[in-house]
Short mmCIF file of C-alpha atoms and ligand atoms in Angstrom, two decimals:
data_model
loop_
_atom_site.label_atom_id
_atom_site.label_comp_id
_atom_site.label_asym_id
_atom_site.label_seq_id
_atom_site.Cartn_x
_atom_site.Cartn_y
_atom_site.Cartn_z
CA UNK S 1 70.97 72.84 101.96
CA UNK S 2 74.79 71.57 101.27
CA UNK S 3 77.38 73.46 102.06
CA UNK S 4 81.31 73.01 102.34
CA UNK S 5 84.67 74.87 103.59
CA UNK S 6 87.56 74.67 102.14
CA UNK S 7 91.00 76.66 102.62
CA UNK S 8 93.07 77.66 99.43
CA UNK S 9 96.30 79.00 99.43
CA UNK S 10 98.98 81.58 98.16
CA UNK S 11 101.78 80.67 96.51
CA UNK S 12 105.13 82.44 95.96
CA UNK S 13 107.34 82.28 92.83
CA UNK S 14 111.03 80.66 93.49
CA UNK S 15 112.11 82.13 89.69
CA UNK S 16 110.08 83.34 87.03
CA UNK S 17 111.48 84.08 83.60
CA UNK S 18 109.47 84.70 80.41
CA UNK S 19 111.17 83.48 77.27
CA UNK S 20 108.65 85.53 74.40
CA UNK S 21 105.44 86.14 73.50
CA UNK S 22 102.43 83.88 71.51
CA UNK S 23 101.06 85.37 68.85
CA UNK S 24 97.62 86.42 71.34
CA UNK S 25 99.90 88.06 73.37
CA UNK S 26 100.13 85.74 76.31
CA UNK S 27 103.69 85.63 77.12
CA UNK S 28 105.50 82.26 77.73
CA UNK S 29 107.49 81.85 81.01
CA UNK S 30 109.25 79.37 82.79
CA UNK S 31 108.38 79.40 86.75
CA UNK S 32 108.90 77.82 89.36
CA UNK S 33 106.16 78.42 92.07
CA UNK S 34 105.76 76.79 95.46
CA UNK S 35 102.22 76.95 98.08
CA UNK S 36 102.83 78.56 101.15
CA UNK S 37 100.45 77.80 104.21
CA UNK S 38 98.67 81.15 104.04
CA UNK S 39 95.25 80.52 103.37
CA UNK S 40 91.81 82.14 102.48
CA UNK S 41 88.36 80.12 103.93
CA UNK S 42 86.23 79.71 101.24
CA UNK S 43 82.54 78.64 102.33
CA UNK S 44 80.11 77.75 99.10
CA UNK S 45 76.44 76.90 100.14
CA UNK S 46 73.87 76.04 97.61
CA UNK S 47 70.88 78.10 97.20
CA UNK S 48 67.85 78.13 95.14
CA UNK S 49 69.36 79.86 92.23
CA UNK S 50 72.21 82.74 91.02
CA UNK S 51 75.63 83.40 91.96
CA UNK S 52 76.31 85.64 95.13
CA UNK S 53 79.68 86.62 96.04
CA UNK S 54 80.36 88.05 99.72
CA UNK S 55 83.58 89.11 101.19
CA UNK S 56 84.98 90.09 104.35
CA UNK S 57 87.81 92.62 102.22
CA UNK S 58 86.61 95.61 101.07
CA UNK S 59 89.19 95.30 97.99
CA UNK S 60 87.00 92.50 96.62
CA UNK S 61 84.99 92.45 94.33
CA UNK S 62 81.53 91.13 94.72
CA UNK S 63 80.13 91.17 91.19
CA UNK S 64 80.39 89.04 87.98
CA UNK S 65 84.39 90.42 87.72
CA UNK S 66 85.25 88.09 90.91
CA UNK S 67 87.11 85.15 89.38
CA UNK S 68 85.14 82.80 92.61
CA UNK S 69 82.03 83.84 90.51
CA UNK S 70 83.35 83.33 87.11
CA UNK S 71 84.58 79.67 88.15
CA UNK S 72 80.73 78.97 89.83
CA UNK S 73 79.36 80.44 86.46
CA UNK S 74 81.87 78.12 84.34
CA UNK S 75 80.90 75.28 86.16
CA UNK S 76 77.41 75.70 86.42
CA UNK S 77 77.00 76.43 82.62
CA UNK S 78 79.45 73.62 81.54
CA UNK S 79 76.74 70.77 83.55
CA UNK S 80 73.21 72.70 83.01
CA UNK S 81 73.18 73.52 86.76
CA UNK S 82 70.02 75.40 87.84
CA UNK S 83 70.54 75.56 91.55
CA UNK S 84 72.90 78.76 92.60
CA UNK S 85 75.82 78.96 95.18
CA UNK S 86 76.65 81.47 97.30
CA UNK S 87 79.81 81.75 97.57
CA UNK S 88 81.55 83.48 101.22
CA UNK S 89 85.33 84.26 100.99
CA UNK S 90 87.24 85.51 104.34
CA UNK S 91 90.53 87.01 103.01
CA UNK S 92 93.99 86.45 104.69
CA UNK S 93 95.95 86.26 101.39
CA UNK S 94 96.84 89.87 100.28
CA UNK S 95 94.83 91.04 97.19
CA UNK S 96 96.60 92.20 93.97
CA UNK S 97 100.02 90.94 95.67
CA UNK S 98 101.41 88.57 93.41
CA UNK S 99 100.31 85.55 95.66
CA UNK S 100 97.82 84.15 93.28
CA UNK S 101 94.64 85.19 95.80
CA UNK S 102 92.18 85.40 93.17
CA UNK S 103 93.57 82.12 91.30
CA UNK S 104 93.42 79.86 94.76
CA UNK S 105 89.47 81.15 95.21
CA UNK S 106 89.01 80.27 92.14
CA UNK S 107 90.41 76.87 92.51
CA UNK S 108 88.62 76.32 95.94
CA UNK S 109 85.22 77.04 94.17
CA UNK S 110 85.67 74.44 91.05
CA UNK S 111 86.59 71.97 93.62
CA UNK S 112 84.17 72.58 95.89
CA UNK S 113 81.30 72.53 93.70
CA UNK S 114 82.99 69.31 92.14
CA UNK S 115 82.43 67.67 95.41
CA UNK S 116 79.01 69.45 96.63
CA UNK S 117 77.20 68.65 93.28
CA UNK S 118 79.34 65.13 92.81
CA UNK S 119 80.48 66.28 89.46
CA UNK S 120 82.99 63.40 89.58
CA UNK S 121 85.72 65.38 87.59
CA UNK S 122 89.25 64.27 87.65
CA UNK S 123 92.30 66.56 88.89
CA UNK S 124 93.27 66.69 85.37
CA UNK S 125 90.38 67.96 84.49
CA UNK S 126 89.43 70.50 86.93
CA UNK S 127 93.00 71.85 86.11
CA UNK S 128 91.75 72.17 82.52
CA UNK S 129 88.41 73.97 83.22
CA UNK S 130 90.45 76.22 85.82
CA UNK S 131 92.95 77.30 82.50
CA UNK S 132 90.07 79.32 81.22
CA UNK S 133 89.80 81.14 84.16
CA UNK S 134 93.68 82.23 84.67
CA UNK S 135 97.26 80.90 83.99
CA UNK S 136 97.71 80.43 87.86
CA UNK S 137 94.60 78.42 88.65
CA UNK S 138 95.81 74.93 87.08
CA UNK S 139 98.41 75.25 89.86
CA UNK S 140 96.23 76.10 93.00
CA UNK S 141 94.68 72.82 91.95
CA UNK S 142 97.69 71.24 91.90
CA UNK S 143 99.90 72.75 94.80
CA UNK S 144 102.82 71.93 96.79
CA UNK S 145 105.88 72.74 94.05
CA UNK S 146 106.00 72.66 90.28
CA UNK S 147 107.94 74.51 87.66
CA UNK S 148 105.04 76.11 84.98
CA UNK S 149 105.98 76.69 81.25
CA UNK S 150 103.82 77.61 78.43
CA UNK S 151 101.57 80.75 79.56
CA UNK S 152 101.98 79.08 82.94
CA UNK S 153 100.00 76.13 81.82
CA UNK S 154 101.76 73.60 81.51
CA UNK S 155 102.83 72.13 84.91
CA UNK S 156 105.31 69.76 86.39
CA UNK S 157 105.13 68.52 89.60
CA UNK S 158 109.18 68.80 91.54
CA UNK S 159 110.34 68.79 94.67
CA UNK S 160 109.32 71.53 96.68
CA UNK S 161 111.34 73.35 99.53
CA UNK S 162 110.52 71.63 102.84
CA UNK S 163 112.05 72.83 106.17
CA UNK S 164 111.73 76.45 105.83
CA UNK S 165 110.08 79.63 106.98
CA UNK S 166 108.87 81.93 104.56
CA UNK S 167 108.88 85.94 105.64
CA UNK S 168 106.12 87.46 103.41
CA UNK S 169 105.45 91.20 103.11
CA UNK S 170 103.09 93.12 100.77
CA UNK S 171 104.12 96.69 100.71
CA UNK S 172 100.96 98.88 100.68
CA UNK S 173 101.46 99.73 96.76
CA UNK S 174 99.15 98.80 93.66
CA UNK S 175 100.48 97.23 90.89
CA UNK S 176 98.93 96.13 88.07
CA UNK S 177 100.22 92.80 86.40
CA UNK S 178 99.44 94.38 83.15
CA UNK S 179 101.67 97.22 83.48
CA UNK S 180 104.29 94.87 84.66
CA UNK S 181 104.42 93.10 81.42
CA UNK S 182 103.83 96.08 79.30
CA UNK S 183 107.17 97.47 81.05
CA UNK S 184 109.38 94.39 80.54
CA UNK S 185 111.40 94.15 77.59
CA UNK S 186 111.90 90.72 77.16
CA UNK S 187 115.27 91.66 74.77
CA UNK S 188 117.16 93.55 77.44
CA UNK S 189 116.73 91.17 80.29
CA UNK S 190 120.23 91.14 81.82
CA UNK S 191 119.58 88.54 84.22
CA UNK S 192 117.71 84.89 84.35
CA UNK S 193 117.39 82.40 85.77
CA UNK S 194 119.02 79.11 85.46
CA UNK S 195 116.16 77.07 86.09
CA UNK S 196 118.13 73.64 85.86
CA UNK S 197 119.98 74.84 88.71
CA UNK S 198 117.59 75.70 91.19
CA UNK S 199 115.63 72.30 90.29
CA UNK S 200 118.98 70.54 91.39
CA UNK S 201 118.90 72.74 94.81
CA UNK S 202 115.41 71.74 95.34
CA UNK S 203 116.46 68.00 94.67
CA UNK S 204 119.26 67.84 97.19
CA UNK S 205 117.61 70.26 99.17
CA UNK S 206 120.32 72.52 99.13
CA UNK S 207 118.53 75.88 100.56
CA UNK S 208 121.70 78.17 100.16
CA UNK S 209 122.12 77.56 96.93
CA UNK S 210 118.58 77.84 96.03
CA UNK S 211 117.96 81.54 97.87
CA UNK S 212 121.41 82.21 95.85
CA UNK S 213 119.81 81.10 92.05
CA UNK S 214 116.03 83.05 93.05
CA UNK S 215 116.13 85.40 89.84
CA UNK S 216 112.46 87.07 88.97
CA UNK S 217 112.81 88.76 85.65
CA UNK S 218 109.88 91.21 86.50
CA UNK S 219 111.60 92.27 89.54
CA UNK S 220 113.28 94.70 87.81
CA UNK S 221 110.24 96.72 86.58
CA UNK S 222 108.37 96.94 89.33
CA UNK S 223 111.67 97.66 91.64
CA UNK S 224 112.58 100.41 89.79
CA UNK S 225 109.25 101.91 90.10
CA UNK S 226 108.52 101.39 93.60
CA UNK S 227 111.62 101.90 96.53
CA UNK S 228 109.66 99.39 98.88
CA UNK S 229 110.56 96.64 97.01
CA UNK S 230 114.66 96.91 97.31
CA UNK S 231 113.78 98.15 101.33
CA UNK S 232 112.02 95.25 102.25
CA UNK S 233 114.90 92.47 100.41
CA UNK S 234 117.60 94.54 102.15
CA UNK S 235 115.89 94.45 105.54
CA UNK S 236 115.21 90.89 105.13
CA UNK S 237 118.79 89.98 104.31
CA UNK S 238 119.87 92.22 106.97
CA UNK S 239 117.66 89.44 109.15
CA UNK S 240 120.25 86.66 108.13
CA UNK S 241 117.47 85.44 105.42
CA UNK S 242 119.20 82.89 103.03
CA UNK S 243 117.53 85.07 100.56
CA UNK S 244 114.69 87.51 99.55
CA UNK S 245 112.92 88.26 95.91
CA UNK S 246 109.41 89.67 94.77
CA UNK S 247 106.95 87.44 94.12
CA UNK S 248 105.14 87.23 90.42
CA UNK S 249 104.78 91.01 89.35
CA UNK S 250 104.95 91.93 92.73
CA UNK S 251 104.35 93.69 94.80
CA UNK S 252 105.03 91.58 97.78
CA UNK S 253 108.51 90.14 98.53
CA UNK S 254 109.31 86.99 100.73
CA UNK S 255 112.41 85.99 102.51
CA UNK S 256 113.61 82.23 102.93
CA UNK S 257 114.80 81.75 106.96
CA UNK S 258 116.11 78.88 108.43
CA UNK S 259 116.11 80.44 111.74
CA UNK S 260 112.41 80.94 113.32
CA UNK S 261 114.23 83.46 115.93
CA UNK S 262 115.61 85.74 113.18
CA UNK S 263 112.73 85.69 110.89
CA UNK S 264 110.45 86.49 113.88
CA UNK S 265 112.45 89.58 114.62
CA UNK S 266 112.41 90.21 110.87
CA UNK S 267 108.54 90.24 110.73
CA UNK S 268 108.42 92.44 113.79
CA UNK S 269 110.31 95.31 112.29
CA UNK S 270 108.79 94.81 108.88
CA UNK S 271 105.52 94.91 110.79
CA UNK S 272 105.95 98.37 112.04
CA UNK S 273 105.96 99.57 108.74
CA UNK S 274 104.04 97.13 106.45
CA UNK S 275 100.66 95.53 108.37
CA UNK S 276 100.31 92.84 106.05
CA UNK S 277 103.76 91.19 107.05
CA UNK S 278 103.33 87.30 107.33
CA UNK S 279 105.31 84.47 109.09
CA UNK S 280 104.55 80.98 106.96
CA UNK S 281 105.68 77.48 106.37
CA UNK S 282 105.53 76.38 102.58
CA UNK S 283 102.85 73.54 102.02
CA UNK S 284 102.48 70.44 100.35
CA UNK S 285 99.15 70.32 99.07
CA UNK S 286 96.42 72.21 97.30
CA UNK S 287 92.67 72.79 97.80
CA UNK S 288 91.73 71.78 100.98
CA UNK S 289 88.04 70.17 102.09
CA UNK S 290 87.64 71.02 106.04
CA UNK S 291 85.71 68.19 107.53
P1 ATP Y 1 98.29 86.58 90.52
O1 ATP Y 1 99.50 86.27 91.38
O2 ATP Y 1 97.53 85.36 90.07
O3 ATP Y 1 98.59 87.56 89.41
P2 ATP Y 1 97.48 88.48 92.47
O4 ATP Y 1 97.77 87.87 93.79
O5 ATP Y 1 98.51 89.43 91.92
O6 ATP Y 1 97.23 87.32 91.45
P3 ATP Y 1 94.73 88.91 93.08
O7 ATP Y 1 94.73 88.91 94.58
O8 ATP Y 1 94.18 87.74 92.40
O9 ATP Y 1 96.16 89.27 92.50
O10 ATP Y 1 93.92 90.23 92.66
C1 ATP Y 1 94.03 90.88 91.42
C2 ATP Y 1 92.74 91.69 91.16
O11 ATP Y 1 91.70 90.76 90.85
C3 ATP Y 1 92.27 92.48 92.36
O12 ATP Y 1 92.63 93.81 92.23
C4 ATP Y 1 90.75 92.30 92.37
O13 ATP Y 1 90.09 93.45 91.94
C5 ATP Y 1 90.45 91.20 91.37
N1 ATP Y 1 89.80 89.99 91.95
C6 ATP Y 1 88.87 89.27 91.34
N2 ATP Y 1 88.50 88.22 92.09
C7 ATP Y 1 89.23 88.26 93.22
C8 ATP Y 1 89.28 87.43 94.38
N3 ATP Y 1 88.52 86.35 94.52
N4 ATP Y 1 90.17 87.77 95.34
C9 ATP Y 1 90.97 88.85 95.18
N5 ATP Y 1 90.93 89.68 94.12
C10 ATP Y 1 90.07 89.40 93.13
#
């Protein structure tokens, strides 16, 4: 029987701001978003028939809601595929954290099945199939840096921050995406971000600056909701990080270090309190096909 491993990563949001709404609803944004090396291992075998999800985190899901499964159903319907996959994802990405973890599976399974079955579909268009699955999965395609517009859609690729190590810390708190959005109003945002700006940073590499121009319109929300949030940023900076934001609707926050020594001790006293407290480079590239 095939079978194939692949890792898929996280990513982190540099700025996010959301300009309106469409008419379905789907708001528009302009974001920035960079991969970070923190990676799940995906492992899709093919079996006789069906879809079988298994997990090694309890948080998820192993049914027909798991996006991994809705991406293997996608694919399998779109060529009139009878064989099944089973599909085996070990978790190290924090789930419902604002990292894109259920995207980057996602991802990892159309492009895995692309090359197990020899599909033969182009980047472009694995990007498009992924776009009915989520906003964020076009990108985990993609990775290494791009600013997003549209619903998130609609991707550029930039220069990405190179050179840096990202503190990343998920505060044990739920929050739901949904609520995020239903809580922003997009009238009485006081604060954006000037994208133009940070793309010059990330051009001449100017990390200062950049940390500096980070603005997250949904940080707001979720910060005023949940203490953790302004704890962790304050800790962080108090660790000599260039700077520290939440990532998408939260709620984990990263800090930007360009000293390994400081953002070690960093991690080790946001460890004491929050276990899933990471140590990362940012990465270049998306899916990747182990061996
Ligand atoms: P994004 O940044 O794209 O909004 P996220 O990092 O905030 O994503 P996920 O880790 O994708 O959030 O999880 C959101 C919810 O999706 C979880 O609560 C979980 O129930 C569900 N889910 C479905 N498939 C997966 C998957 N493969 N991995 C993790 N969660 C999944």
């Amino acid at each position: 029987m095939k079978s194939l491993n692949l890792k898929c990563r996280a990513k982190i949001n540099l700025s996010i701001d959301v300009l309106g709404k469409r008419e379905d609803n789907y708001h528009l944004v302009e974001m920035i978003m960079q991969t970070i090396d923190l990676y799940d291992n995906v492992n899709i075998e093919e079996i006789d028939s069906g879809i079988i999800i298994e997990s090694d985190n309890e948080h998820v899901p192993t049914d027909s809601s798991n996006i991994a499964y809705k991406a293997a159903d996608l694919i399998k319907q779109k060529f009139n595929i009878d064989k099944g996959v089973k599909i085996r994802i070990n978790k190290n990405i924090p789930v419902a954290a604002g990292l894109a973890g259920g995207s980057t599976n996602a991802a990892a399974v159309l492009v895995g099945i692309n090359k197990m079955w020899d599909l033969k579909l182009t980047q472009d268009e694995l990007m498009e199939l992924g776009l009915q699955l989520g906003a964020d999965v076009p990108f985990c395609i993609l990775g290494g840096a791009a600013i997003a517009r549209g619903i998130g859609e609609k991707l550029t690729r930039i220069k990405g921050l190179g050179n840096v190590k990202i503190l990343i810390c998920k505060p044990d708190i739920l929050v739901s995406t949904k609520w995020v959005y239903q809580n922003l109003d997009a009238n009485e945002i006081s604060k954006r971000p000037n994208t133009k700006n940070i793309l010059n940073n990330l051009e001449e590499n100017d990390v200062q600056a950049l940390a500096n121009n980070m603005v997250n319109v949904l940080e707001s929300v979720t910060e005023n909701e949940y203490i953790q949030i302004k704890e962790i940023k304050k800790k962080m900076i108090e660790y000599n990080a260039l700077g520290s934001m939440m990532s998408g609707s939260g709620p984990t926050v990263f800090g930007i270090f360009n000293n390994l020594e400081y953002a070690q001790m960093a991690k080790k006293e946001l460890q004491q309190v929050y276990k899933q407290t990471y140590l990362v480079n940012t990465y270049k590239g998306g899916i990747e096909i182990e061996g």
